[in-house]
PDB file of C-alpha atoms in Angstrom:
ATOM      1  CA  UNK A  20     -67.578  20.629  14.772  1.00 56.00           C
ATOM      2  CA  UNK A  21     -66.732  17.457  16.671  1.00 69.00           C
ATOM      3  CA  UNK A  22     -65.338  17.199  20.178  1.00 78.00           C
ATOM      4  CA  UNK A  23     -63.291  14.041  19.658  1.00 81.00           C
ATOM      5  CA  UNK A  24     -60.028  13.780  21.523  1.00 84.00           C
ATOM      6  CA  UNK A  25     -58.232  12.172  18.576  1.00 85.00           C
ATOM      7  CA  UNK A  26     -58.389  12.654  14.836  1.00 90.00           C
ATOM      8  CA  UNK A  27     -58.715   9.841  12.299  1.00 91.00           C
ATOM      9  CA  UNK A  28     -55.019  10.318  11.586  1.00 93.00           C
ATOM     10  CA  UNK A  29     -54.229   9.828  15.296  1.00 91.00           C
ATOM     11  CA  UNK A  30     -56.321   6.655  15.322  1.00 91.00           C
ATOM     12  CA  UNK A  31     -54.514   5.237  12.270  1.00 94.00           C
ATOM     13  CA  UNK A  32     -51.176   5.966  13.928  1.00 94.00           C
ATOM     14  CA  UNK A  33     -52.183   4.291  17.193  1.00 92.00           C
ATOM     15  CA  UNK A  34     -53.474   1.237  15.309  1.00 93.00           C
ATOM     16  CA  UNK A  35     -50.028   0.827  13.768  1.00 95.00           C
ATOM     17  CA  UNK A  36     -48.274   0.698  17.163  1.00 95.00           C
ATOM     18  CA  UNK A  37     -46.687  -2.553  18.294  1.00 96.00           C
ATOM     19  CA  UNK A  38     -48.501  -4.690  20.863  1.00 95.00           C
ATOM     20  CA  UNK A  39     -45.912  -3.707  23.481  1.00 96.00           C
ATOM     21  CA  UNK A  40     -46.502   0.028  22.854  1.00 96.00           C
ATOM     22  CA  UNK A  41     -50.267  -0.433  23.119  1.00 95.00           C
ATOM     23  CA  UNK A  42     -49.921  -2.413  26.352  1.00 95.00           C
ATOM     24  CA  UNK A  43     -47.486   0.074  27.886  1.00 96.00           C
ATOM     25  CA  UNK A  44     -49.768   3.008  27.047  1.00 95.00           C
ATOM     26  CA  UNK A  45     -52.795   1.190  28.469  1.00 95.00           C
ATOM     27  CA  UNK A  46     -50.981   0.286  31.691  1.00 96.00           C
ATOM     28  CA  UNK A  47     -49.852   3.920  32.060  1.00 96.00           C
ATOM     29  CA  UNK A  48     -53.443   5.132  31.664  1.00 95.00           C
ATOM     30  CA  UNK A  49     -54.654   2.601  34.229  1.00 96.00           C
ATOM     31  CA  UNK A  50     -51.970   3.748  36.687  1.00 95.00           C
ATOM     32  CA  UNK A  51     -52.901   7.400  36.133  1.00 95.00           C
ATOM     33  CA  UNK A  52     -56.577   6.648  36.725  1.00 95.00           C
ATOM     34  CA  UNK A  53     -55.901   4.687  39.915  1.00 93.00           C
ATOM     35  CA  UNK A  54     -53.681   7.419  41.340  1.00 92.00           C
ATOM     36  CA  UNK A  55     -56.026  10.216  40.238  1.00 94.00           C
ATOM     37  CA  UNK A  56     -58.778   8.515  42.266  1.00 93.00           C
ATOM     38  CA  UNK A  57     -56.624   7.734  45.326  1.00 90.00           C
ATOM     39  CA  UNK A  58     -56.858   3.993  44.616  1.00 90.00           C
ATOM     40  CA  UNK A  59     -60.625   4.163  45.112  1.00 92.00           C
ATOM     41  CA  UNK A  60     -61.645   2.480  41.867  1.00 94.00           C
ATOM     42  CA  UNK A  61     -63.768  -0.378  40.605  1.00 95.00           C
ATOM     43  CA  UNK A  62     -63.817  -2.356  37.389  1.00 97.00           C
ATOM     44  CA  UNK A  63     -67.058  -3.007  35.510  1.00 95.00           C
ATOM     45  CA  UNK A  64     -66.801  -6.585  34.278  1.00 94.00           C
ATOM     46  CA  UNK A  65     -69.137  -8.241  31.786  1.00 90.00           C
ATOM     47  CA  UNK A  66     -67.276 -11.541  31.438  1.00 90.00           C
ATOM     48  CA  UNK A  67     -66.617 -10.883  27.751  1.00 90.00           C
ATOM     49  CA  UNK A  68     -63.243 -10.715  26.032  1.00 93.00           C
ATOM     50  CA  UNK A  69     -62.727  -6.945  26.229  1.00 94.00           C
ATOM     51  CA  UNK A  70     -63.598  -6.588  29.906  1.00 94.00           C
ATOM     52  CA  UNK A  71     -61.514  -9.688  30.735  1.00 96.00           C
ATOM     53  CA  UNK A  72     -58.450  -8.103  29.102  1.00 96.00           C
ATOM     54  CA  UNK A  73     -59.083  -4.861  30.996  1.00 96.00           C
ATOM     55  CA  UNK A  74     -59.530  -6.753  34.272  1.00 97.00           C
ATOM     56  CA  UNK A  75     -56.292  -8.665  33.648  1.00 97.00           C
ATOM     57  CA  UNK A  76     -54.371  -5.420  33.097  1.00 97.00           C
ATOM     58  CA  UNK A  77     -55.913  -3.675  36.119  1.00 97.00           C
ATOM     59  CA  UNK A  78     -55.174  -6.699  38.328  1.00 96.00           C
ATOM     60  CA  UNK A  79     -51.583  -6.730  37.078  1.00 95.00           C
ATOM     61  CA  UNK A  80     -51.171  -3.051  37.994  1.00 95.00           C
ATOM     62  CA  UNK A  81     -52.978  -3.549  41.334  1.00 94.00           C
ATOM     63  CA  UNK A  82     -50.784  -6.490  42.310  1.00 91.00           C
ATOM     64  CA  UNK A  83     -47.435  -5.618  40.738  1.00 89.00           C
ATOM     65  CA  UNK A  84     -47.195  -1.825  40.773  1.00 87.00           C
ATOM     66  CA  UNK A  85     -49.164  -0.862  43.872  1.00 78.00           C
ATOM     67  CA  UNK A  86     -48.915  -4.115  45.851  1.00 72.00           C
ATOM     68  CA  UNK A  87     -52.245  -2.962  47.168  1.00 69.00           C
ATOM     69  CA  UNK A  88     -53.457  -4.958  50.165  1.00 78.00           C
ATOM     70  CA  UNK A  89     -57.003  -3.660  49.842  1.00 89.00           C
ATOM     71  CA  UNK A  90     -59.353  -5.615  47.592  1.00 95.00           C
ATOM     72  CA  UNK A  91     -60.001  -4.463  44.047  1.00 96.00           C
ATOM     73  CA  UNK A  92     -63.737  -3.945  43.583  1.00 97.00           C
ATOM     74  CA  UNK A  93     -65.167  -5.652  40.505  1.00 97.00           C
ATOM     75  CA  UNK A  94     -68.807  -5.172  39.516  1.00 96.00           C
ATOM     76  CA  UNK A  95     -70.658  -7.667  37.368  1.00 94.00           C
ATOM     77  CA  UNK A  96     -74.095  -6.576  36.189  1.00 88.00           C
ATOM     78  CA  UNK A  97     -76.334  -9.587  35.726  1.00 84.00           C
ATOM     79  CA  UNK A  98     -79.052  -8.226  33.449  1.00 79.00           C
ATOM     80  CA  UNK A  99     -80.600 -11.696  32.984  1.00 74.00           C
ATOM     81  CA  UNK A 100     -80.119 -11.077  29.271  1.00 75.00           C
ATOM     82  CA  UNK A 101     -76.900 -13.110  29.092  1.00 77.00           C
ATOM     83  CA  UNK A 102     -76.412 -16.823  28.661  1.00 81.00           C
ATOM     84  CA  UNK A 103     -77.213 -18.648  31.911  1.00 81.00           C
ATOM     85  CA  UNK A 104     -73.573 -19.720  32.308  1.00 87.00           C
ATOM     86  CA  UNK A 105     -72.189 -16.159  32.311  1.00 90.00           C
ATOM     87  CA  UNK A 106     -72.374 -15.564  36.090  1.00 89.00           C
ATOM     88  CA  UNK A 107     -70.476 -18.841  36.708  1.00 92.00           C
ATOM     89  CA  UNK A 108     -67.979 -17.923  33.984  1.00 93.00           C
ATOM     90  CA  UNK A 109     -67.465 -14.471  35.533  1.00 94.00           C
ATOM     91  CA  UNK A 110     -66.763 -15.988  38.959  1.00 95.00           C
ATOM     92  CA  UNK A 111     -64.208 -18.385  37.444  1.00 96.00           C
ATOM     93  CA  UNK A 112     -62.443 -15.466  35.740  1.00 97.00           C
ATOM     94  CA  UNK A 113     -62.347 -13.615  39.080  1.00 97.00           C
ATOM     95  CA  UNK A 114     -60.770 -16.656  40.777  1.00 97.00           C
ATOM     96  CA  UNK A 115     -58.224 -16.916  37.958  1.00 97.00           C
ATOM     97  CA  UNK A 116     -57.277 -13.233  38.277  1.00 97.00           C
ATOM     98  CA  UNK A 117     -56.877 -13.505  42.048  1.00 96.00           C
ATOM     99  CA  UNK A 118     -54.474 -16.425  41.761  1.00 96.00           C
ATOM    100  CA  UNK A 119     -52.655 -15.154  38.663  1.00 96.00           C
ATOM    101  CA  UNK A 120     -51.941 -11.679  40.058  1.00 95.00           C
ATOM    102  CA  UNK A 121     -51.976 -12.425  43.799  1.00 93.00           C
ATOM    103  CA  UNK A 122     -54.714  -9.863  44.452  1.00 94.00           C
ATOM    104  CA  UNK A 123     -57.905  -9.945  46.459  1.00 95.00           C
ATOM    105  CA  UNK A 124     -61.049  -9.064  44.532  1.00 97.00           C
ATOM    106  CA  UNK A 125     -64.237  -7.784  46.113  1.00 97.00           C
ATOM    107  CA  UNK A 126     -66.606  -9.294  43.536  1.00 97.00           C
ATOM    108  CA  UNK A 127     -70.113  -7.885  43.486  1.00 96.00           C
ATOM    109  CA  UNK A 128     -72.850  -9.229  41.252  1.00 92.00           C
ATOM    110  CA  UNK A 129     -75.527  -6.622  40.664  1.00 89.00           C
ATOM    111  CA  UNK A 130     -79.090  -7.449  39.592  1.00 83.00           C
ATOM    112  CA  UNK A 131     -82.010  -5.264  38.737  1.00 76.00           C
ATOM    113  CA  UNK A 132     -85.324  -5.623  40.494  1.00 80.00           C
ATOM    114  CA  UNK A 133     -86.940  -6.777  37.256  1.00 75.00           C
ATOM    115  CA  UNK A 134     -85.697  -9.399  34.816  1.00 70.00           C
ATOM    116  CA  UNK A 135     -85.269  -8.711  31.138  1.00 69.00           C
ATOM    117  CA  UNK A 136     -88.491 -10.624  30.431  1.00 74.00           C
ATOM    118  CA  UNK A 137     -90.394  -8.472  32.964  1.00 77.00           C
ATOM    119  CA  UNK A 138     -89.140  -5.300  31.291  1.00 73.00           C
ATOM    120  CA  UNK A 139     -90.265  -6.512  27.852  1.00 75.00           C
TER     121      UNK A 139
END
């Protein structure tokens, strides 16, 4: 027996929703999560498309719903397995989000003690 929250039928139904319904549901979930954690949250950000969309939505909620004066913590994990330009790209996205949503972001780039090559 599986422990999935949704059935395949549920998934098919959600995939058929309009963009606006999907966005509204996502924003509601983000708001619930932020409130459930007393606004003590952080966003894991890879610099890719999916995490950029998530960051954009979280920044929108942070700046427009909560008008939160405290910085939003964003963590970027530099595994040294990405293209060399990714850390610069991630910082540019952070700057864009700050200006677009009028929020302050506490950007933290995390690195392991060993590089990917060292691990291999």
